[in-house]
Amino acid sequence: EIVLTQSPGTLSLSPGERATLSCRASQSVSSNYLAWYQQKPGQAPRLLIYAASSRATGIPDRFSGSGSGTDFTLTISRLEPEDFAVYYCQQYASSPRWTFGQGTKVEIK
Amino acid sequence: EVQLLESGGDLVQPGGSLRLSCAASGFTFSNYAMTWVRQAPGKGLEWVSHISYSGGDTYYADSVKGRFTISRDSSKNTVDLQMNSLRAEDTAVYYCAFKGVSRFYWGQGTLVTVSS
């Protein structure tokens, strides 16, 4: 099973700042089958990025994904008030068994 | 528009059973494998079960194997999760999801609470 470890656990930033979230895999994620989600309280996860760097439909370009192999990054270039949420990475290379990171909370400083 | 609508969540006693259903619309259901993912209160996301597009192959997380059964009905465009021998640790929001051509689709979830 591919284990995903996200860091940091919590990121305290101000609106307008840049956020950098990390997701490290216990083994290489083939074909860069890695996705990023945003989740707000009481809501389902919202897909932001798939295939490591492709933005999902309707996602603002301040969200970007990068990385390959075992190290992946989600960057939010300038935080908007609505971006404060929990973010999860997901690997789907070992389908059908998806695994998820434990989440990074981006909170207002 | 793709829609996934889960139902069936409820309060159930430990050892009890519950059947969740996910109604799909807006896409060719019979072409896609379907997945259940759950999220315990205040916790992260956990993959639970998967069924192939034909229904011929099913997979389960170790935590639910032998207790949960996934099935699908392509005449009704539904995927079900039969949950037996429920435990307190099964308390969670259960999401129905699938991977499309280039994105993932999720429902809004249904809450299962296992408590006496």
PDB file of C-alpha atoms in Angstrom:
ATOM      1  CA  GLU A   1       0.000   0.000   0.000  1.00  0.00           C
ATOM      2  CA  ILE A   2       1.257   3.454  -0.882  1.00  0.00           C
ATOM      3  CA  VAL A   3       1.274   5.630   2.239  1.00  0.00           C
ATOM      4  CA  LEU A   4       0.974   9.383   1.719  1.00  0.00           C
ATOM      5  CA  THR A   5       2.381  11.766   4.316  1.00  0.00           C
ATOM      6  CA  GLN A   6       1.361  15.406   4.172  1.00  0.00           C
ATOM      7  CA  SER A   7       3.229  18.275   5.761  1.00  0.00           C
ATOM      8  CA  PRO A   8       2.846  20.486   7.584  1.00  0.00           C
ATOM      9  CA  GLY A   9      -0.175  19.405   9.578  1.00  0.00           C
ATOM     10  CA  THR A  10      -1.288  23.008   9.936  1.00  0.00           C
ATOM     11  CA  LEU A  11      -0.238  26.081   7.978  1.00  0.00           C
ATOM     12  CA  SER A  12      -1.007  29.486   9.510  1.00  0.00           C
ATOM     13  CA  LEU A  13      -0.954  32.210   6.890  1.00  0.00           C
ATOM     14  CA  SER A  14      -2.554  35.542   6.063  1.00  0.00           C
ATOM     15  CA  PRO A  15      -4.692  36.331   3.004  1.00  0.00           C
ATOM     16  CA  GLY A  16      -2.470  37.244   0.087  1.00  0.00           C
ATOM     17  CA  GLU A  17       0.382  35.005   1.205  1.00  0.00           C
ATOM     18  CA  ARG A  18       1.692  31.983  -0.669  1.00  0.00           C
ATOM     19  CA  ALA A  19       0.902  28.494   0.612  1.00  0.00           C
ATOM     20  CA  THR A  20       3.089  25.484  -0.116  1.00  0.00           C
ATOM     21  CA  LEU A  21       1.746  22.055   0.858  1.00  0.00           C
ATOM     22  CA  SER A  22       3.748  18.854   0.606  1.00  0.00           C
ATOM     23  CA  CYS A  23       2.682  15.265  -0.030  1.00  0.00           C
ATOM     24  CA  ARG A  24       5.305  12.519   0.145  1.00  0.00           C
ATOM     25  CA  ALA A  25       4.628   8.950  -0.962  1.00  0.00           C
ATOM     26  CA  SER A  26       6.179   5.816   0.559  1.00  0.00           C
ATOM     27  CA  GLN A  27       6.908   4.566  -2.957  1.00  0.00           C
ATOM     28  CA  SER A  28       6.849   6.037  -6.403  1.00  0.00           C
ATOM     29  CA  VAL A  29       3.406   7.031  -7.678  1.00  0.00           C
ATOM     30  CA  SER A  30       3.359   5.697 -11.208  1.00  0.00           C
ATOM     31  CA  SER A  31       2.172   7.922 -14.020  1.00  0.00           C
ATOM     32  CA  ASN A  32       1.957  10.736 -11.461  1.00  0.00           C
ATOM     33  CA  TYR A  33      -1.524   9.541 -10.553  1.00  0.00           C
ATOM     34  CA  LEU A  34      -1.851  12.012  -7.706  1.00  0.00           C
ATOM     35  CA  ALA A  35      -4.738  14.375  -6.967  1.00  0.00           C
ATOM     36  CA  TRP A  36      -5.344  17.229  -4.543  1.00  0.00           C
ATOM     37  CA  TYR A  37      -8.628  18.107  -2.858  1.00  0.00           C
ATOM     38  CA  GLN A  38      -9.946  20.980  -0.806  1.00  0.00           C
ATOM     39  CA  GLN A  39     -12.502  20.295   1.901  1.00  0.00           C
ATOM     40  CA  LYS A  40     -14.513  22.732   3.993  1.00  0.00           C
ATOM     41  CA  PRO A  41     -16.578  21.761   7.058  1.00  0.00           C
ATOM     42  CA  GLY A  42     -19.731  19.879   6.186  1.00  0.00           C
ATOM     43  CA  GLN A  43     -18.816  19.622   2.509  1.00  0.00           C
ATOM     44  CA  ALA A  44     -17.572  16.870   0.237  1.00  0.00           C
ATOM     45  CA  PRO A  45     -13.991  17.046  -1.010  1.00  0.00           C
ATOM     46  CA  ARG A  46     -13.579  19.292  -4.036  1.00  0.00           C
ATOM     47  CA  LEU A  47     -11.095  18.185  -6.691  1.00  0.00           C
ATOM     48  CA  LEU A  48      -8.423  20.805  -7.402  1.00  0.00           C
ATOM     49  CA  ILE A  49      -5.640  18.972  -9.223  1.00  0.00           C
ATOM     50  CA  TYR A  50      -5.339  15.592 -10.924  1.00  0.00           C
ATOM     51  CA  ALA A  51      -2.393  13.839 -12.557  1.00  0.00           C
ATOM     52  CA  ALA A  52      -0.140  15.849 -10.237  1.00  0.00           C
ATOM     53  CA  SER A  53      -0.354  19.108 -12.169  1.00  0.00           C
ATOM     54  CA  SER A  54      -3.591  19.354 -14.171  1.00  0.00           C
ATOM     55  CA  ARG A  55      -6.144  21.783 -12.805  1.00  0.00           C
ATOM     56  CA  ALA A  56      -9.701  20.520 -12.622  1.00  0.00           C
ATOM     57  CA  THR A  57     -12.447  22.384 -14.449  1.00  0.00           C
ATOM     58  CA  GLY A  58     -13.315  25.692 -12.841  1.00  0.00           C
ATOM     59  CA  ILE A  59     -10.359  25.785 -10.460  1.00  0.00           C
ATOM     60  CA  PRO A  60      -8.661  29.210 -10.281  1.00  0.00           C
ATOM     61  CA  ASP A  61      -5.137  29.426 -11.635  1.00  0.00           C
ATOM     62  CA  ARG A  62      -3.762  30.448  -8.240  1.00  0.00           C
ATOM     63  CA  PHE A  63      -3.844  26.710  -7.481  1.00  0.00           C
ATOM     64  CA  SER A  64      -1.022  24.702  -9.019  1.00  0.00           C
ATOM     65  CA  GLY A  65       0.376  21.227  -8.539  1.00  0.00           C
ATOM     66  CA  SER A  66       3.854  19.909  -9.193  1.00  0.00           C
ATOM     67  CA  GLY A  67       6.113  16.984  -8.489  1.00  0.00           C
ATOM     68  CA  SER A  68       6.721  13.425  -9.553  1.00  0.00           C
ATOM     69  CA  GLY A  69       7.773  10.078  -8.176  1.00  0.00           C
ATOM     70  CA  THR A  70       7.425  10.372  -4.414  1.00  0.00           C
ATOM     71  CA  ASP A  71       7.337  14.140  -3.824  1.00  0.00           C
ATOM     72  CA  PHE A  72       4.407  16.341  -4.743  1.00  0.00           C
ATOM     73  CA  THR A  73       3.474  19.921  -3.948  1.00  0.00           C
ATOM     74  CA  LEU A  74       0.297  21.979  -4.020  1.00  0.00           C
ATOM     75  CA  THR A  75       0.905  25.708  -4.225  1.00  0.00           C
ATOM     76  CA  ILE A  76      -1.669  28.440  -3.686  1.00  0.00           C
ATOM     77  CA  SER A  77      -0.006  31.557  -5.060  1.00  0.00           C
ATOM     78  CA  ARG A  78      -2.042  34.151  -3.172  1.00  0.00           C
ATOM     79  CA  LEU A  79      -4.469  33.008  -0.513  1.00  0.00           C
ATOM     80  CA  GLU A  80      -8.021  34.244  -0.811  1.00  0.00           C
ATOM     81  CA  PRO A  81     -10.366  34.171   2.214  1.00  0.00           C
ATOM     82  CA  GLU A  82     -12.245  31.206   0.724  1.00  0.00           C
ATOM     83  CA  ASP A  83      -9.033  29.134   0.479  1.00  0.00           C
ATOM     84  CA  PHE A  84      -8.781  28.506   4.216  1.00  0.00           C
ATOM     85  CA  ALA A  85      -9.700  24.847   4.462  1.00  0.00           C
ATOM     86  CA  VAL A  86      -8.234  21.353   4.758  1.00  0.00           C
ATOM     87  CA  TYR A  87      -6.330  19.932   1.797  1.00  0.00           C
ATOM     88  CA  TYR A  88      -5.816  16.253   1.022  1.00  0.00           C
ATOM     89  CA  CYS A  89      -3.644  14.461  -1.481  1.00  0.00           C
ATOM     90  CA  GLN A  90      -4.784  11.172  -3.021  1.00  0.00           C
ATOM     91  CA  GLN A  91      -2.950   8.569  -5.038  1.00  0.00           C
ATOM     92  CA  TYR A  92      -4.834   6.460  -7.543  1.00  0.00           C
ATOM     93  CA  ALA A  93      -1.885   4.648  -9.099  1.00  0.00           C
ATOM     94  CA  SER A  94      -2.672   1.556  -7.074  1.00  0.00           C
ATOM     95  CA  SER A  95      -6.293   1.547  -8.212  1.00  0.00           C
ATOM     96  CA  PRO A  96      -8.740   0.338  -7.209  1.00  0.00           C
ATOM     97  CA  ARG A  97      -7.300   1.003  -3.749  1.00  0.00           C
ATOM     98  CA  TRP A  98      -6.988   4.750  -3.414  1.00  0.00           C
ATOM     99  CA  THR A  99      -5.059   6.146  -0.468  1.00  0.00           C
ATOM    100  CA  PHE A 100      -5.154   9.623   1.008  1.00  0.00           C
ATOM    101  CA  GLY A 101      -2.812  11.783   3.011  1.00  0.00           C
ATOM    102  CA  GLN A 102      -3.878  12.790   6.502  1.00  0.00           C
ATOM    103  CA  GLY A 103      -4.563  16.374   5.431  1.00  0.00           C
ATOM    104  CA  THR A 104      -3.077  19.841   5.861  1.00  0.00           C
ATOM    105  CA  LYS A 105      -5.182  22.539   7.465  1.00  0.00           C
ATOM    106  CA  VAL A 106      -4.612  26.026   6.106  1.00  0.00           C
ATOM    107  CA  GLU A 107      -5.790  28.457   8.750  1.00  0.00           C
ATOM    108  CA  ILE A 108      -5.900  32.204   9.030  1.00  0.00           C
ATOM    109  CA  LYS A 109      -2.981  33.652  10.962  1.00  0.00           C
TER     110      LYS A 109
ATOM    111  CA  GLU B   1     -24.467  17.111 -15.309  1.00  0.00           C
ATOM    112  CA  VAL B   2     -22.994  14.259 -13.298  1.00  0.00           C
ATOM    113  CA  GLN B   3     -24.780  13.658 -10.008  1.00  0.00           C
ATOM    114  CA  LEU B   4     -24.204  11.143  -7.237  1.00  0.00           C
ATOM    115  CA  LEU B   5     -26.790  11.079  -4.462  1.00  0.00           C
ATOM    116  CA  GLU B   6     -26.159   8.920  -1.415  1.00  0.00           C
ATOM    117  CA  SER B   7     -28.915   7.804   0.926  1.00  0.00           C
ATOM    118  CA  GLY B   8     -29.532   5.355   3.730  1.00  0.00           C
ATOM    119  CA  GLY B   9     -27.391   6.815   6.481  1.00  0.00           C
ATOM    120  CA  ASP B  10     -28.857   6.512   9.971  1.00  0.00           C
ATOM    121  CA  LEU B  11     -28.219   5.873  13.641  1.00  0.00           C
ATOM    122  CA  VAL B  12     -27.726   2.158  14.256  1.00  0.00           C
ATOM    123  CA  GLN B  13     -26.706   0.109  17.257  1.00  0.00           C
ATOM    124  CA  PRO B  14     -23.396  -1.777  17.388  1.00  0.00           C
ATOM    125  CA  GLY B  15     -23.785  -5.129  15.697  1.00  0.00           C
ATOM    126  CA  GLY B  16     -26.579  -3.835  13.516  1.00  0.00           C
ATOM    127  CA  SER B  17     -26.902  -3.549   9.744  1.00  0.00           C
ATOM    128  CA  LEU B  18     -27.486  -0.737   7.291  1.00  0.00           C
ATOM    129  CA  ARG B  19     -27.697  -0.473   3.532  1.00  0.00           C
ATOM    130  CA  LEU B  20     -26.424   2.627   1.764  1.00  0.00           C
ATOM    131  CA  SER B  21     -27.361   3.482  -1.772  1.00  0.00           C
ATOM    132  CA  CYS B  22     -25.873   5.863  -4.327  1.00  0.00           C
ATOM    133  CA  ALA B  23     -28.031   6.989  -7.241  1.00  0.00           C
ATOM    134  CA  ALA B  24     -26.032   8.067 -10.279  1.00  0.00           C
ATOM    135  CA  SER B  25     -27.103  10.252 -13.177  1.00  0.00           C
ATOM    136  CA  GLY B  26     -25.634  12.374 -15.950  1.00  0.00           C
ATOM    137  CA  PHE B  27     -23.191   9.771 -17.268  1.00  0.00           C
ATOM    138  CA  THR B  28     -23.135   6.244 -18.673  1.00  0.00           C
ATOM    139  CA  PHE B  29     -23.156   4.396 -15.356  1.00  0.00           C
ATOM    140  CA  SER B  30     -22.386   0.975 -16.808  1.00  0.00           C
ATOM    141  CA  ASN B  31     -19.055   2.231 -18.185  1.00  0.00           C
ATOM    142  CA  TYR B  32     -17.503   3.185 -14.847  1.00  0.00           C
ATOM    143  CA  ALA B  33     -16.238   1.497 -11.737  1.00  0.00           C
ATOM    144  CA  MET B  34     -17.632   2.928  -8.516  1.00  0.00           C
ATOM    145  CA  THR B  35     -16.067   3.484  -5.120  1.00  0.00           C
ATOM    146  CA  TRP B  36     -17.143   4.175  -1.531  1.00  0.00           C
ATOM    147  CA  VAL B  37     -14.949   6.395   0.651  1.00  0.00           C
ATOM    148  CA  ARG B  38     -15.662   7.298   4.265  1.00  0.00           C
ATOM    149  CA  GLN B  39     -14.636  10.007   6.678  1.00  0.00           C
ATOM    150  CA  ALA B  40     -14.946   9.605  10.434  1.00  0.00           C
ATOM    151  CA  PRO B  41     -15.822  12.764  12.374  1.00  0.00           C
ATOM    152  CA  GLY B  42     -12.834  15.111  12.420  1.00  0.00           C
ATOM    153  CA  LYS B  43     -10.668  12.586  10.588  1.00  0.00           C
ATOM    154  CA  GLY B  44      -9.292  12.048   7.105  1.00  0.00           C
ATOM    155  CA  LEU B  45     -10.559  10.150   4.095  1.00  0.00           C
ATOM    156  CA  GLU B  46     -10.508   6.341   3.967  1.00  0.00           C
ATOM    157  CA  TRP B  47     -11.115   4.194   0.886  1.00  0.00           C
ATOM    158  CA  VAL B  48     -13.713   1.537   1.731  1.00  0.00           C
ATOM    159  CA  SER B  49     -14.746  -0.465  -1.311  1.00  0.00           C
ATOM    160  CA  HIS B  50     -14.720  -0.600  -5.108  1.00  0.00           C
ATOM    161  CA  ILE B  51     -16.776  -2.375  -7.728  1.00  0.00           C
ATOM    162  CA  SER B  52     -15.781  -2.760 -11.364  1.00  0.00           C
ATOM    163  CA  TYR B  53     -17.907  -1.380 -14.190  1.00  0.00           C
ATOM    164  CA  SER B  54     -19.389  -4.837 -14.814  1.00  0.00           C
ATOM    165  CA  GLY B  55     -19.849  -5.692 -11.158  1.00  0.00           C
ATOM    166  CA  GLY B  56     -17.672  -8.740 -11.618  1.00  0.00           C
ATOM    167  CA  ASP B  57     -14.833  -7.561  -9.402  1.00  0.00           C
ATOM    168  CA  THR B  58     -15.114  -6.153  -5.910  1.00  0.00           C
ATOM    169  CA  TYR B  59     -12.507  -4.944  -3.443  1.00  0.00           C
ATOM    170  CA  TYR B  60     -12.622  -4.021   0.220  1.00  0.00           C
ATOM    171  CA  ALA B  61     -10.476  -2.321   2.814  1.00  0.00           C
ATOM    172  CA  ASP B  62      -9.200  -4.749   5.436  1.00  0.00           C
ATOM    173  CA  SER B  63     -11.183  -2.832   8.056  1.00  0.00           C
ATOM    174  CA  VAL B  64     -14.510  -3.806   6.463  1.00  0.00           C
ATOM    175  CA  LYS B  65     -13.743  -7.063   4.668  1.00  0.00           C
ATOM    176  CA  GLY B  66     -16.211  -9.795   5.577  1.00  0.00           C
ATOM    177  CA  ARG B  67     -18.709  -7.281   6.965  1.00  0.00           C
ATOM    178  CA  PHE B  68     -19.492  -4.982   4.013  1.00  0.00           C
ATOM    179  CA  THR B  69     -20.717  -5.942   0.555  1.00  0.00           C
ATOM    180  CA  ILE B  70     -20.743  -3.657  -2.465  1.00  0.00           C
ATOM    181  CA  SER B  71     -23.104  -4.230  -5.375  1.00  0.00           C
ATOM    182  CA  ARG B  72     -24.474  -2.363  -8.369  1.00  0.00           C
ATOM    183  CA  ASP B  73     -27.621  -2.371 -10.450  1.00  0.00           C
ATOM    184  CA  SER B  74     -27.085  -0.948 -13.924  1.00  0.00           C
ATOM    185  CA  SER B  75     -30.826  -1.026 -14.633  1.00  0.00           C
ATOM    186  CA  LYS B  76     -31.359   1.450 -11.809  1.00  0.00           C
ATOM    187  CA  ASN B  77     -27.974   3.225 -11.986  1.00  0.00           C
ATOM    188  CA  THR B  78     -27.311   2.562  -8.344  1.00  0.00           C
ATOM    189  CA  VAL B  79     -24.428   1.252  -6.288  1.00  0.00           C
ATOM    190  CA  ASP B  80     -25.141  -0.085  -2.810  1.00  0.00           C
ATOM    191  CA  LEU B  81     -23.085  -0.806   0.270  1.00  0.00           C
ATOM    192  CA  GLN B  82     -24.539  -3.412   2.613  1.00  0.00           C
ATOM    193  CA  MET B  83     -22.966  -2.975   6.028  1.00  0.00           C
ATOM    194  CA  ASN B  84     -23.299  -5.707   8.643  1.00  0.00           C
ATOM    195  CA  SER B  85     -21.866  -6.207  12.120  1.00  0.00           C
ATOM    196  CA  LEU B  86     -21.402  -2.483  12.462  1.00  0.00           C
ATOM    197  CA  ARG B  87     -18.944  -1.110  14.994  1.00  0.00           C
ATOM    198  CA  ALA B  88     -18.499   2.269  16.621  1.00  0.00           C
ATOM    199  CA  GLU B  89     -15.448   2.840  14.424  1.00  0.00           C
ATOM    200  CA  ASP B  90     -17.637   2.600  11.313  1.00  0.00           C
ATOM    201  CA  THR B  91     -19.223   5.926  12.295  1.00  0.00           C
ATOM    202  CA  ALA B  92     -18.509   8.249   9.391  1.00  0.00           C
ATOM    203  CA  VAL B  93     -19.838  10.144   6.427  1.00  0.00           C
ATOM    204  CA  TYR B  94     -19.876   7.723   3.497  1.00  0.00           C
ATOM    205  CA  TYR B  95     -19.206   9.131   0.043  1.00  0.00           C
ATOM    206  CA  CYS B  96     -19.884   7.530  -3.309  1.00  0.00           C
ATOM    207  CA  ALA B  97     -17.308   8.450  -5.973  1.00  0.00           C
ATOM    208  CA  PHE B  98     -15.874   7.474  -9.328  1.00  0.00           C
ATOM    209  CA  LYS B  99     -13.008   8.370 -11.578  1.00  0.00           C
ATOM    210  CA  GLY B 100     -14.071   9.758 -14.926  1.00  0.00           C
ATOM    211  CA  VAL B 101     -11.895  10.317 -17.960  1.00  0.00           C
ATOM    212  CA  SER B 102      -9.911  13.138 -16.407  1.00  0.00           C
ATOM    213  CA  ARG B 103     -11.440  13.895 -13.047  1.00  0.00           C
ATOM    214  CA  PHE B 104     -13.073  12.452  -9.978  1.00  0.00           C
ATOM    215  CA  TYR B 105     -16.716  12.859  -9.054  1.00  0.00           C
ATOM    216  CA  TRP B 106     -18.036  12.689  -5.509  1.00  0.00           C
ATOM    217  CA  GLY B 107     -21.458  12.744  -3.927  1.00  0.00           C
ATOM    218  CA  GLN B 108     -22.334  14.845  -0.910  1.00  0.00           C
ATOM    219  CA  GLY B 109     -22.224  11.906   1.482  1.00  0.00           C
ATOM    220  CA  THR B 110     -24.535  10.227   3.973  1.00  0.00           C
ATOM    221  CA  LEU B 111     -23.898   9.988   7.710  1.00  0.00           C
ATOM    222  CA  VAL B 112     -23.754   6.658   9.479  1.00  0.00           C
ATOM    223  CA  THR B 113     -23.661   6.726  13.272  1.00  0.00           C
ATOM    224  CA  VAL B 114     -23.054   3.518  15.184  1.00  0.00           C
ATOM    225  CA  SER B 115     -23.939   3.985  18.821  1.00  0.00           C
ATOM    226  CA  SER B 116     -26.053   2.490  21.546  1.00  0.00           C
TER     227      SER B 116
END
